[in-house]
Amino acid sequence: MTRTKLFRRLLSVASAGVLAVGLAACSGGGDDAGGDDGVTTIGFVAVGPEGAWRQANEANMQETFTKEAGFELKYAPATNLDQKSQIDAFTSFVDEGVDVILLSATEGSGWEDSLKRAQEAEIPVILIDRGIEPDATDLYATRIAPDNLKVSSSVASWAVETFPQGANYFVLEGPAGVSVVNERNRGWNDTIGAKPEFKKLGAQTANWSTEEAKSVFETVLKSNNNKVQLVFAQNDEMGLGAVLAAEEAGLVPGKDVKIATIDGTRNALQALADGKLSFVAEYNPLFGETALDVVNKVLKGEKVESYIVVPSLTFNSPEAATKVLPERKF
Ligand code: AHR
């Protein structure tokens, strides 16, 4: 533990009215993984309840960074997805002098000051899933996530193969300002945008929600006389909402309209097995072991890649989904 961090930790302990121990302990200098008790304290600035993907990702993090593994993980979910609550939690972790901060940002922008504070306090920050915008790679140790550009371009490539004559399509987006939404739009547009036979009817956020996506797509179908052949839903919950809207409009999802989604959660794979979804690109949430390995490397001062890509699969048929469902972990 560095002198700065121990001083901050003692200050926060002292401010709690507990007798502070002498600073002599820090005279040894040099970094070591974790505190004096050998426990590495992790401040996890998390998103909190948002859907099946988030639940799987955050549970996996908490199941990985256990006391038995030598960690104390302090979980700080956002209040109603509010960035200010995340910035407040981030600041508290810096003041407390945790060893590492994991950040899953509810908003892509607005993190520069917080990241600089952590840097001054010599606390490494690891981005989990979500990136920051603008991407200041000097302000964080690394980002661990599947590659959103590759994941969304795999959906676009499937669409091009499935609709050789092109299609009228609609995009159900995640919330504005979230980094992965911008990346998924870019990955999709880089492939589909070059295909004039694909006509974009529009795009609208449904905030990762099944209910909101159902409502949005009901309106889209009405205003296009049901003539929508393809939906790119940027997560599973929204794709399942589009399925409900299509069925209520008297359409057969998978036949009259093909709906493709991102995440690969169990409900989406079941819908793919049932023929209601047509393509599911996994965005693998289970990377806790990778994160633990990276935390240990970073604390030892080892160099890590600025973006550590989590491998993810694609599922393009009912048979492919049926095959993996029995063992599906999320
Ligand atoms: O950042 C990952 C996205 O956030 C997932 O695709 C979505 O389901 C979650 O809410």
mmCIF file of C-alpha atoms and ligand atoms in Angstrom:
data_model
loop_
_atom_site.group_PDB
_atom_site.id
_atom_site.type_symbol
_atom_site.label_atom_id
_atom_site.label_comp_id
_atom_site.label_asym_id
_atom_site.label_seq_id
_atom_site.Cartn_x
_atom_site.Cartn_y
_atom_site.Cartn_z
ATOM 1 C CA MET A 1 0.000 0.000 0.000
ATOM 2 C CA THR A 2 1.389 3.409 -0.930
ATOM 3 C CA ARG A 3 1.957 6.260 1.509
ATOM 4 C CA THR A 4 -0.873 8.304 -0.085
ATOM 5 C CA LYS A 5 -3.403 5.546 0.189
ATOM 6 C CA LEU A 6 -2.485 4.565 3.731
ATOM 7 C CA PHE A 7 -2.687 8.232 4.799
ATOM 8 C CA ARG A 8 -6.163 8.516 3.251
ATOM 9 C CA ARG A 9 -7.257 5.283 4.866
ATOM 10 C CA LEU A 10 -5.971 6.365 8.260
ATOM 11 C CA LEU A 11 -7.694 9.732 7.851
ATOM 12 C CA SER A 12 -11.021 8.071 7.090
ATOM 13 C CA VAL A 13 -10.548 5.622 9.970
ATOM 14 C CA ALA A 14 -9.435 8.423 12.323
ATOM 15 C CA SER A 15 -12.419 10.558 11.238
ATOM 16 C CA ALA A 16 -14.612 7.672 12.386
ATOM 17 C CA GLY A 17 -13.248 8.285 15.894
ATOM 18 C CA VAL A 18 -11.047 5.213 15.859
ATOM 19 C CA LEU A 19 -7.447 5.669 17.146
ATOM 20 C CA ALA A 20 -5.188 5.934 14.097
ATOM 21 C CA VAL A 21 -2.022 3.834 14.098
ATOM 22 C CA GLY A 22 1.393 5.518 13.407
ATOM 23 C CA LEU A 23 2.402 6.315 9.806
ATOM 24 C CA ALA A 24 5.631 4.389 10.444
ATOM 25 C CA ALA A 25 3.859 1.453 8.838
ATOM 26 C CA CYS A 26 4.089 3.228 5.492
ATOM 27 C CA SER A 27 7.838 3.955 5.807
ATOM 28 C CA GLY A 28 8.478 0.727 3.935
ATOM 29 C CA GLY A 29 7.052 2.346 0.748
ATOM 30 C CA GLY A 30 6.346 0.326 -2.393
ATOM 31 C CA ASP A 31 3.053 -1.110 -3.550
ATOM 32 C CA ASP A 32 1.647 -4.339 -2.267
ATOM 33 C CA ALA A 33 -1.571 -6.012 -3.235
ATOM 34 C CA GLY A 34 -4.110 -5.113 -0.619
ATOM 35 C CA GLY A 35 -4.128 -3.654 2.847
ATOM 36 C CA ASP A 36 -2.009 -4.470 5.899
ATOM 37 C CA ASP A 37 -4.330 -7.379 6.710
ATOM 38 C CA GLY A 38 -3.667 -8.898 3.270
ATOM 39 C CA VAL A 39 -7.251 -8.209 2.198
ATOM 40 C CA THR A 40 -7.668 -6.337 -1.100
ATOM 41 C CA THR A 41 -10.527 -3.876 -0.841
ATOM 42 C CA ILE A 42 -12.550 -3.350 -4.010
ATOM 43 C CA GLY A 43 -15.011 -0.485 -4.428
ATOM 44 C CA PHE A 44 -17.568 -1.585 -7.039
ATOM 45 C CA VAL A 45 -19.454 1.419 -8.452
ATOM 46 C CA ALA A 46 -22.241 -0.590 -10.049
ATOM 47 C CA VAL A 47 -25.382 0.014 -12.089
ATOM 48 C CA GLY A 48 -27.763 -1.980 -9.892
ATOM 49 C CA PRO A 49 -31.127 -3.441 -10.955
ATOM 50 C CA GLU A 50 -31.516 -3.011 -14.727
ATOM 51 C CA GLY A 51 -32.353 -6.413 -16.252
ATOM 52 C CA ALA A 52 -31.209 -10.022 -16.551
ATOM 53 C CA TRP A 53 -27.822 -9.193 -18.035
ATOM 54 C CA ARG A 54 -26.925 -6.736 -15.289
ATOM 55 C CA GLN A 55 -28.118 -9.082 -12.568
ATOM 56 C CA ALA A 56 -25.916 -11.881 -13.968
ATOM 57 C CA ASN A 57 -22.889 -9.616 -14.342
ATOM 58 C CA GLU A 58 -23.059 -8.051 -10.886
ATOM 59 C CA ALA A 59 -23.842 -11.352 -9.136
ATOM 60 C CA ASN A 60 -20.852 -12.901 -10.884
ATOM 61 C CA MET A 61 -18.591 -10.080 -9.673
ATOM 62 C CA GLN A 62 -19.798 -10.491 -6.092
ATOM 63 C CA GLU A 63 -19.440 -14.277 -6.270
ATOM 64 C CA THR A 64 -15.864 -13.916 -7.522
ATOM 65 C CA PHE A 65 -14.372 -11.246 -5.251
ATOM 66 C CA THR A 66 -14.988 -13.149 -2.018
ATOM 67 C CA LYS A 67 -13.292 -13.052 1.385
ATOM 68 C CA GLU A 68 -12.039 -16.585 0.703
ATOM 69 C CA ALA A 69 -10.298 -15.229 -2.402
ATOM 70 C CA GLY A 70 -8.683 -12.460 -0.300
ATOM 71 C CA PHE A 71 -11.043 -9.613 -1.183
ATOM 72 C CA GLU A 72 -13.533 -7.314 0.456
ATOM 73 C CA LEU A 73 -15.923 -6.156 -2.293
ATOM 74 C CA LYS A 74 -17.914 -3.037 -1.377
ATOM 75 C CA TYR A 75 -20.941 -3.041 -3.731
ATOM 76 C CA ALA A 76 -22.400 0.404 -4.501
ATOM 77 C CA PRO A 77 -25.336 0.185 -6.967
ATOM 78 C CA ALA A 78 -26.609 3.427 -8.478
ATOM 79 C CA THR A 79 -29.803 4.936 -7.100
ATOM 80 C CA ASN A 80 -32.342 4.664 -9.958
ATOM 81 C CA LEU A 81 -29.516 4.557 -12.526
ATOM 82 C CA ASP A 82 -28.540 8.096 -11.444
ATOM 83 C CA GLN A 83 -24.966 9.093 -12.334
ATOM 84 C CA LYS A 84 -24.667 11.486 -9.373
ATOM 85 C CA SER A 85 -25.165 8.598 -6.959
ATOM 86 C CA GLN A 86 -22.369 6.763 -8.762
ATOM 87 C CA ILE A 87 -20.021 9.754 -8.596
ATOM 88 C CA ASP A 88 -20.762 10.096 -4.875
ATOM 89 C CA ALA A 89 -19.974 6.407 -4.288
ATOM 90 C CA PHE A 90 -16.823 6.730 -6.394
ATOM 91 C CA THR A 91 -15.663 9.725 -4.325
ATOM 92 C CA SER A 92 -16.332 7.869 -1.068
ATOM 93 C CA PHE A 93 -14.239 4.935 -2.238
ATOM 94 C CA VAL A 94 -11.363 7.290 -3.124
ATOM 95 C CA ASP A 95 -11.575 9.021 0.262
ATOM 96 C CA GLU A 96 -11.731 5.652 2.002
ATOM 97 C CA GLY A 97 -8.580 4.556 0.188
ATOM 98 C CA VAL A 98 -9.837 1.311 -1.351
ATOM 99 C CA ASP A 99 -7.233 -0.655 -3.286
ATOM 100 C CA VAL A 100 -9.121 -0.776 -6.622
ATOM 101 C CA ILE A 101 -12.313 0.750 -8.033
ATOM 102 C CA LEU A 102 -14.475 -1.198 -10.496
ATOM 103 C CA LEU A 103 -16.789 1.108 -12.466
ATOM 104 C CA SER A 104 -19.850 0.194 -14.571
ATOM 105 C CA ALA A 105 -20.923 3.670 -15.669
ATOM 106 C CA THR A 106 -24.617 4.521 -16.090
ATOM 107 C CA GLU A 107 -23.520 7.446 -18.302
ATOM 108 C CA GLY A 108 -20.613 7.476 -20.745
ATOM 109 C CA SER A 109 -19.545 11.088 -20.111
ATOM 110 C CA GLY A 110 -18.884 13.114 -16.947
ATOM 111 C CA TRP A 111 -16.210 10.903 -15.367
ATOM 112 C CA GLU A 112 -12.993 12.885 -15.965
ATOM 113 C CA ASP A 113 -12.843 14.632 -12.558
ATOM 114 C CA SER A 114 -13.588 11.436 -10.642
ATOM 115 C CA LEU A 115 -11.007 9.443 -12.574
ATOM 116 C CA LYS A 116 -8.384 12.165 -11.996
ATOM 117 C CA ARG A 117 -9.094 12.068 -8.242
ATOM 118 C CA ALA A 118 -8.570 8.316 -8.192
ATOM 119 C CA GLN A 119 -5.352 8.737 -10.173
ATOM 120 C CA GLU A 120 -4.040 11.341 -7.691
ATOM 121 C CA ALA A 121 -4.875 8.920 -4.879
ATOM 122 C CA GLU A 122 -3.035 6.149 -6.774
ATOM 123 C CA ILE A 123 -6.161 3.995 -6.870
ATOM 124 C CA PRO A 124 -6.447 2.071 -10.155
ATOM 125 C CA VAL A 125 -9.853 2.109 -11.865
ATOM 126 C CA ILE A 126 -11.066 -0.796 -13.996
ATOM 127 C CA LEU A 127 -14.077 -0.213 -16.271
ATOM 128 C CA ILE A 128 -16.522 -3.122 -16.177
ATOM 129 C CA ASP A 129 -18.664 -3.457 -19.339
ATOM 130 C CA ARG A 130 -19.375 0.209 -19.960
ATOM 131 C CA GLY A 131 -16.822 2.590 -21.490
ATOM 132 C CA ILE A 132 -16.401 6.330 -20.919
ATOM 133 C CA GLU A 133 -16.683 9.119 -23.509
ATOM 134 C CA PRO A 134 -14.372 10.704 -24.500
ATOM 135 C CA ASP A 135 -12.273 7.601 -24.031
ATOM 136 C CA ALA A 136 -9.336 8.734 -21.880
ATOM 137 C CA THR A 137 -7.321 5.514 -21.600
ATOM 138 C CA ASP A 138 -4.692 7.297 -19.455
ATOM 139 C CA LEU A 139 -7.296 7.754 -16.712
ATOM 140 C CA TYR A 140 -8.126 4.099 -16.090
ATOM 141 C CA ALA A 141 -6.190 0.832 -15.957
ATOM 142 C CA THR A 142 -8.311 -1.102 -18.453
ATOM 143 C CA ARG A 143 -11.856 -1.864 -19.645
ATOM 144 C CA ILE A 144 -13.150 -5.441 -19.487
ATOM 145 C CA ALA A 145 -16.131 -6.186 -21.766
ATOM 146 C CA PRO A 146 -17.163 -8.077 -24.885
ATOM 147 C CA ASP A 147 -16.503 -6.062 -28.045
ATOM 148 C CA ASN A 148 -19.712 -4.137 -28.738
ATOM 149 C CA LEU A 149 -18.649 -3.233 -32.269
ATOM 150 C CA LYS A 150 -18.081 -6.902 -33.126
ATOM 151 C CA VAL A 151 -21.261 -8.028 -31.330
ATOM 152 C CA SER A 152 -23.504 -5.540 -33.140
ATOM 153 C CA SER A 153 -21.822 -6.054 -36.516
ATOM 154 C CA SER A 154 -22.488 -9.803 -36.129
ATOM 155 C CA VAL A 155 -26.199 -8.910 -35.946
ATOM 156 C CA ALA A 156 -25.859 -6.756 -39.061
ATOM 157 C CA SER A 157 -24.019 -9.523 -40.953
ATOM 158 C CA TRP A 158 -26.780 -11.974 -40.049
ATOM 159 C CA ALA A 159 -29.365 -9.450 -41.323
ATOM 160 C CA VAL A 160 -27.533 -9.050 -44.656
ATOM 161 C CA GLU A 161 -27.401 -12.843 -45.085
ATOM 162 C CA THR A 162 -31.060 -13.264 -44.070
ATOM 163 C CA PHE A 163 -32.411 -10.468 -46.290
ATOM 164 C CA PRO A 164 -30.440 -10.633 -49.573
ATOM 165 C CA GLN A 165 -32.959 -8.173 -51.083
ATOM 166 C CA GLY A 166 -32.747 -5.894 -48.068
ATOM 167 C CA ALA A 167 -35.478 -5.008 -45.546
ATOM 168 C CA ASN A 168 -37.341 -2.185 -43.803
ATOM 169 C CA TYR A 169 -35.971 -2.121 -40.272
ATOM 170 C CA PHE A 170 -36.329 -0.394 -36.925
ATOM 171 C CA VAL A 171 -33.766 -0.075 -34.119
ATOM 172 C CA LEU A 172 -34.747 -0.312 -30.436
ATOM 173 C CA GLU A 173 -31.886 1.419 -28.635
ATOM 174 C CA GLY A 174 -30.713 1.447 -25.038
ATOM 175 C CA PRO A 175 -30.748 4.771 -23.116
ATOM 176 C CA ALA A 176 -29.144 7.821 -24.752
ATOM 177 C CA GLY A 177 -25.657 8.620 -23.474
ATOM 178 C CA VAL A 178 -24.715 5.058 -22.570
ATOM 179 C CA SER A 179 -21.407 4.077 -24.176
ATOM 180 C CA VAL A 180 -22.486 0.610 -25.358
ATOM 181 C CA VAL A 181 -25.488 2.127 -27.197
ATOM 182 C CA ASN A 182 -23.202 4.339 -29.280
ATOM 183 C CA GLU A 183 -20.857 1.406 -29.922
ATOM 184 C CA ARG A 184 -23.731 -0.887 -30.968
ATOM 185 C CA ASN A 185 -25.113 1.737 -33.331
ATOM 186 C CA ARG A 186 -21.650 2.136 -34.861
ATOM 187 C CA GLY A 187 -21.124 -1.605 -35.294
ATOM 188 C CA TRP A 188 -24.563 -1.991 -36.898
ATOM 189 C CA ASN A 189 -24.277 1.080 -39.169
ATOM 190 C CA ASP A 190 -20.755 0.197 -40.352
ATOM 191 C CA THR A 191 -22.288 -2.892 -42.028
ATOM 192 C CA ILE A 192 -25.902 -1.998 -42.776
ATOM 193 C CA GLY A 193 -25.231 1.637 -43.642
ATOM 194 C CA ALA A 194 -23.418 0.549 -46.818
ATOM 195 C CA LYS A 195 -26.488 -1.407 -47.990
ATOM 196 C CA PRO A 196 -29.055 0.842 -49.712
ATOM 197 C CA GLU A 197 -31.470 -2.102 -49.915
ATOM 198 C CA PHE A 198 -31.865 -1.808 -46.124
ATOM 199 C CA LYS A 199 -34.287 1.017 -45.305
ATOM 200 C CA LYS A 200 -34.148 2.432 -41.772
ATOM 201 C CA LEU A 201 -37.692 3.306 -40.670
ATOM 202 C CA GLY A 202 -36.351 4.821 -37.466
ATOM 203 C CA ALA A 203 -34.687 4.280 -34.109
ATOM 204 C CA GLN A 204 -35.926 4.984 -30.603
ATOM 205 C CA THR A 205 -34.796 4.190 -27.092
ATOM 206 C CA ALA A 206 -36.870 1.785 -25.042
ATOM 207 C CA ASN A 207 -34.446 2.025 -22.098
ATOM 208 C CA TRP A 208 -33.583 -1.706 -22.037
ATOM 209 C CA SER A 209 -37.223 -2.395 -21.049
ATOM 210 C CA THR A 210 -39.632 -5.042 -22.404
ATOM 211 C CA GLU A 211 -42.715 -2.962 -21.553
ATOM 212 C CA GLU A 212 -41.359 0.202 -23.126
ATOM 213 C CA ALA A 213 -40.178 -1.671 -26.231
ATOM 214 C CA LYS A 214 -43.638 -3.212 -26.658
ATOM 215 C CA SER A 215 -45.218 0.224 -26.531
ATOM 216 C CA VAL A 216 -42.675 1.780 -28.912
ATOM 217 C CA PHE A 217 -42.940 -1.023 -31.452
ATOM 218 C CA GLU A 218 -46.761 -1.044 -31.341
ATOM 219 C CA THR A 219 -46.643 2.552 -32.541
ATOM 220 C CA VAL A 220 -44.011 1.760 -35.182
ATOM 221 C CA LEU A 221 -46.122 -1.081 -36.606
ATOM 222 C CA LYS A 222 -49.242 1.088 -36.725
ATOM 223 C CA SER A 223 -47.460 3.952 -38.463
ATOM 224 C CA ASN A 224 -45.925 1.590 -41.025
ATOM 225 C CA ASN A 225 -49.017 -0.574 -41.672
ATOM 226 C CA ASN A 226 -47.152 -3.533 -40.144
ATOM 227 C CA LYS A 227 -44.613 -3.369 -42.990
ATOM 228 C CA VAL A 228 -41.505 -3.856 -40.815
ATOM 229 C CA GLN A 229 -39.473 -6.928 -41.725
ATOM 230 C CA LEU A 230 -36.599 -6.535 -39.288
ATOM 231 C CA VAL A 231 -35.928 -5.248 -35.776
ATOM 232 C CA PHE A 232 -32.482 -4.700 -34.273
ATOM 233 C CA ALA A 233 -33.082 -4.642 -30.507
ATOM 234 C CA GLN A 234 -29.963 -3.634 -28.584
ATOM 235 C CA ASN A 235 -30.780 -5.947 -25.702
ATOM 236 C CA ASP A 236 -32.904 -9.044 -25.056
ATOM 237 C CA GLU A 237 -35.614 -7.390 -22.962
ATOM 238 C CA MET A 238 -36.403 -4.914 -25.719
ATOM 239 C CA GLY A 239 -36.433 -7.649 -28.350
ATOM 240 C CA LEU A 240 -38.944 -9.615 -26.285
ATOM 241 C CA GLY A 241 -41.072 -6.477 -26.086
ATOM 242 C CA ALA A 242 -41.038 -6.240 -29.880
ATOM 243 C CA VAL A 243 -42.202 -9.884 -30.041
ATOM 244 C CA LEU A 244 -45.224 -9.045 -27.867
ATOM 245 C CA ALA A 245 -46.099 -6.024 -30.020
ATOM 246 C CA ALA A 246 -45.820 -8.047 -33.232
ATOM 247 C CA GLU A 247 -48.094 -10.774 -31.873
ATOM 248 C CA GLU A 248 -50.671 -8.213 -30.728
ATOM 249 C CA ALA A 249 -50.619 -6.744 -34.245
ATOM 250 C CA GLY A 250 -51.491 -10.161 -35.655
ATOM 251 C CA LEU A 251 -47.989 -10.774 -37.023
ATOM 252 C CA VAL A 252 -45.975 -13.979 -36.617
ATOM 253 C CA PRO A 253 -42.570 -13.079 -35.114
ATOM 254 C CA GLY A 254 -39.839 -15.045 -36.895
ATOM 255 C CA LYS A 255 -41.921 -15.093 -40.072
ATOM 256 C CA ASP A 256 -43.589 -11.716 -40.764
ATOM 257 C CA VAL A 257 -40.976 -9.817 -38.779
ATOM 258 C CA LYS A 258 -37.556 -11.062 -37.712
ATOM 259 C CA ILE A 259 -36.224 -9.719 -34.417
ATOM 260 C CA ALA A 260 -32.547 -9.869 -33.461
ATOM 261 C CA THR A 261 -31.192 -9.045 -30.009
ATOM 262 C CA ILE A 262 -27.994 -8.677 -27.983
ATOM 263 C CA ASP A 263 -27.164 -10.257 -24.593
ATOM 264 C CA GLY A 264 -27.964 -13.996 -24.882
ATOM 265 C CA THR A 265 -29.875 -14.325 -21.622
ATOM 266 C CA ARG A 266 -31.957 -17.432 -20.959
ATOM 267 C CA ASN A 267 -35.318 -15.836 -21.838
ATOM 268 C CA ALA A 268 -34.034 -14.691 -25.226
ATOM 269 C CA LEU A 269 -32.571 -18.092 -26.035
ATOM 270 C CA GLN A 270 -35.885 -19.699 -25.104
ATOM 271 C CA ALA A 271 -37.642 -17.270 -27.455
ATOM 272 C CA LEU A 272 -35.124 -18.172 -30.176
ATOM 273 C CA ALA A 273 -35.765 -21.881 -29.527
ATOM 274 C CA ASP A 274 -39.498 -21.145 -29.861
ATOM 275 C CA GLY A 275 -38.931 -19.307 -33.169
ATOM 276 C CA LYS A 276 -40.090 -15.921 -31.792
ATOM 277 C CA LEU A 277 -36.642 -14.340 -31.980
ATOM 278 C CA SER A 278 -34.507 -14.970 -35.066
ATOM 279 C CA PHE A 279 -30.954 -14.150 -33.940
ATOM 280 C CA VAL A 280 -29.293 -13.616 -30.539
ATOM 281 C CA ALA A 281 -25.775 -12.228 -30.166
ATOM 282 C CA GLU A 282 -24.334 -13.002 -26.743
ATOM 283 C CA TYR A 283 -22.726 -10.195 -24.754
ATOM 284 C CA ASN A 284 -21.166 -12.434 -22.129
ATOM 285 C CA PRO A 285 -21.684 -11.010 -18.599
ATOM 286 C CA LEU A 286 -19.707 -13.699 -16.761
ATOM 287 C CA PHE A 287 -16.181 -12.297 -16.625
ATOM 288 C CA GLY A 288 -15.550 -12.095 -12.864
ATOM 289 C CA GLU A 289 -12.560 -14.462 -13.038
ATOM 290 C CA THR A 290 -10.986 -12.294 -15.743
ATOM 291 C CA ALA A 291 -11.591 -9.208 -13.607
ATOM 292 C CA LEU A 292 -9.988 -10.872 -10.573
ATOM 293 C CA ASP A 293 -6.930 -11.829 -12.607
ATOM 294 C CA VAL A 294 -6.665 -8.277 -13.962
ATOM 295 C CA VAL A 295 -7.034 -6.732 -10.479
ATOM 296 C CA ASN A 296 -4.151 -8.846 -9.199
ATOM 297 C CA LYS A 297 -1.988 -7.951 -12.202
ATOM 298 C CA VAL A 298 -2.732 -4.222 -11.887
ATOM 299 C CA LEU A 299 -1.970 -4.215 -8.154
ATOM 300 C CA LYS A 300 1.352 -5.868 -8.873
ATOM 301 C CA GLY A 301 2.108 -3.093 -11.360
ATOM 302 C CA GLU A 302 1.956 -5.430 -14.340
ATOM 303 C CA LYS A 303 1.025 -3.964 -17.753
ATOM 304 C CA VAL A 304 -2.453 -4.924 -19.052
ATOM 305 C CA GLU A 305 -4.211 -4.206 -22.361
ATOM 306 C CA SER A 306 -6.347 -1.037 -22.361
ATOM 307 C CA TYR A 307 -9.376 -3.121 -23.463
ATOM 308 C CA ILE A 308 -9.663 -6.757 -22.436
ATOM 309 C CA VAL A 309 -12.228 -8.389 -24.732
ATOM 310 C CA VAL A 310 -14.551 -11.018 -23.270
ATOM 311 C CA PRO A 311 -15.330 -13.735 -25.859
ATOM 312 C CA SER A 312 -19.010 -14.027 -26.837
ATOM 313 C CA LEU A 313 -21.037 -16.403 -29.030
ATOM 314 C CA THR A 314 -23.890 -15.933 -31.537
ATOM 315 C CA PHE A 315 -27.026 -18.047 -31.907
ATOM 316 C CA ASN A 316 -28.784 -18.115 -35.292
ATOM 317 C CA SER A 317 -31.317 -20.963 -35.028
ATOM 318 C CA PRO A 318 -33.778 -22.681 -32.675
ATOM 319 C CA GLU A 319 -31.487 -25.727 -32.639
ATOM 320 C CA ALA A 320 -28.483 -23.646 -31.537
ATOM 321 C CA ALA A 321 -30.506 -22.159 -28.671
ATOM 322 C CA THR A 322 -32.069 -25.484 -27.626
ATOM 323 C CA LYS A 323 -28.603 -27.022 -27.401
ATOM 324 C CA VAL A 324 -27.251 -24.556 -24.812
ATOM 325 C CA LEU A 325 -30.392 -23.858 -22.748
ATOM 326 C CA PRO A 326 -30.090 -26.774 -20.261
ATOM 327 C CA GLU A 327 -26.683 -25.567 -19.029
ATOM 328 C CA ARG A 328 -27.278 -21.823 -19.457
ATOM 329 C CA LYS A 329 -25.885 -19.916 -16.444
ATOM 330 C CA PHE A 330 -27.678 -16.611 -17.117
HETATM 331 O O1 AHR B 1 -24.020 -2.508 -20.870
HETATM 332 C C1 AHR B 1 -24.613 -3.743 -21.220
HETATM 333 C C2 AHR B 1 -26.073 -3.577 -21.433
HETATM 334 O O2 AHR B 1 -26.695 -3.059 -20.248
HETATM 335 C C3 AHR B 1 -26.802 -4.877 -21.762
HETATM 336 O O3 AHR B 1 -26.759 -5.229 -23.115
HETATM 337 C C4 AHR B 1 -28.175 -4.545 -21.276
HETATM 338 O O4 AHR B 1 -29.049 -5.643 -21.157
HETATM 339 C C5 AHR B 1 -27.831 -3.904 -19.953
HETATM 340 O O5 AHR B 1 -28.868 -3.247 -19.404
#
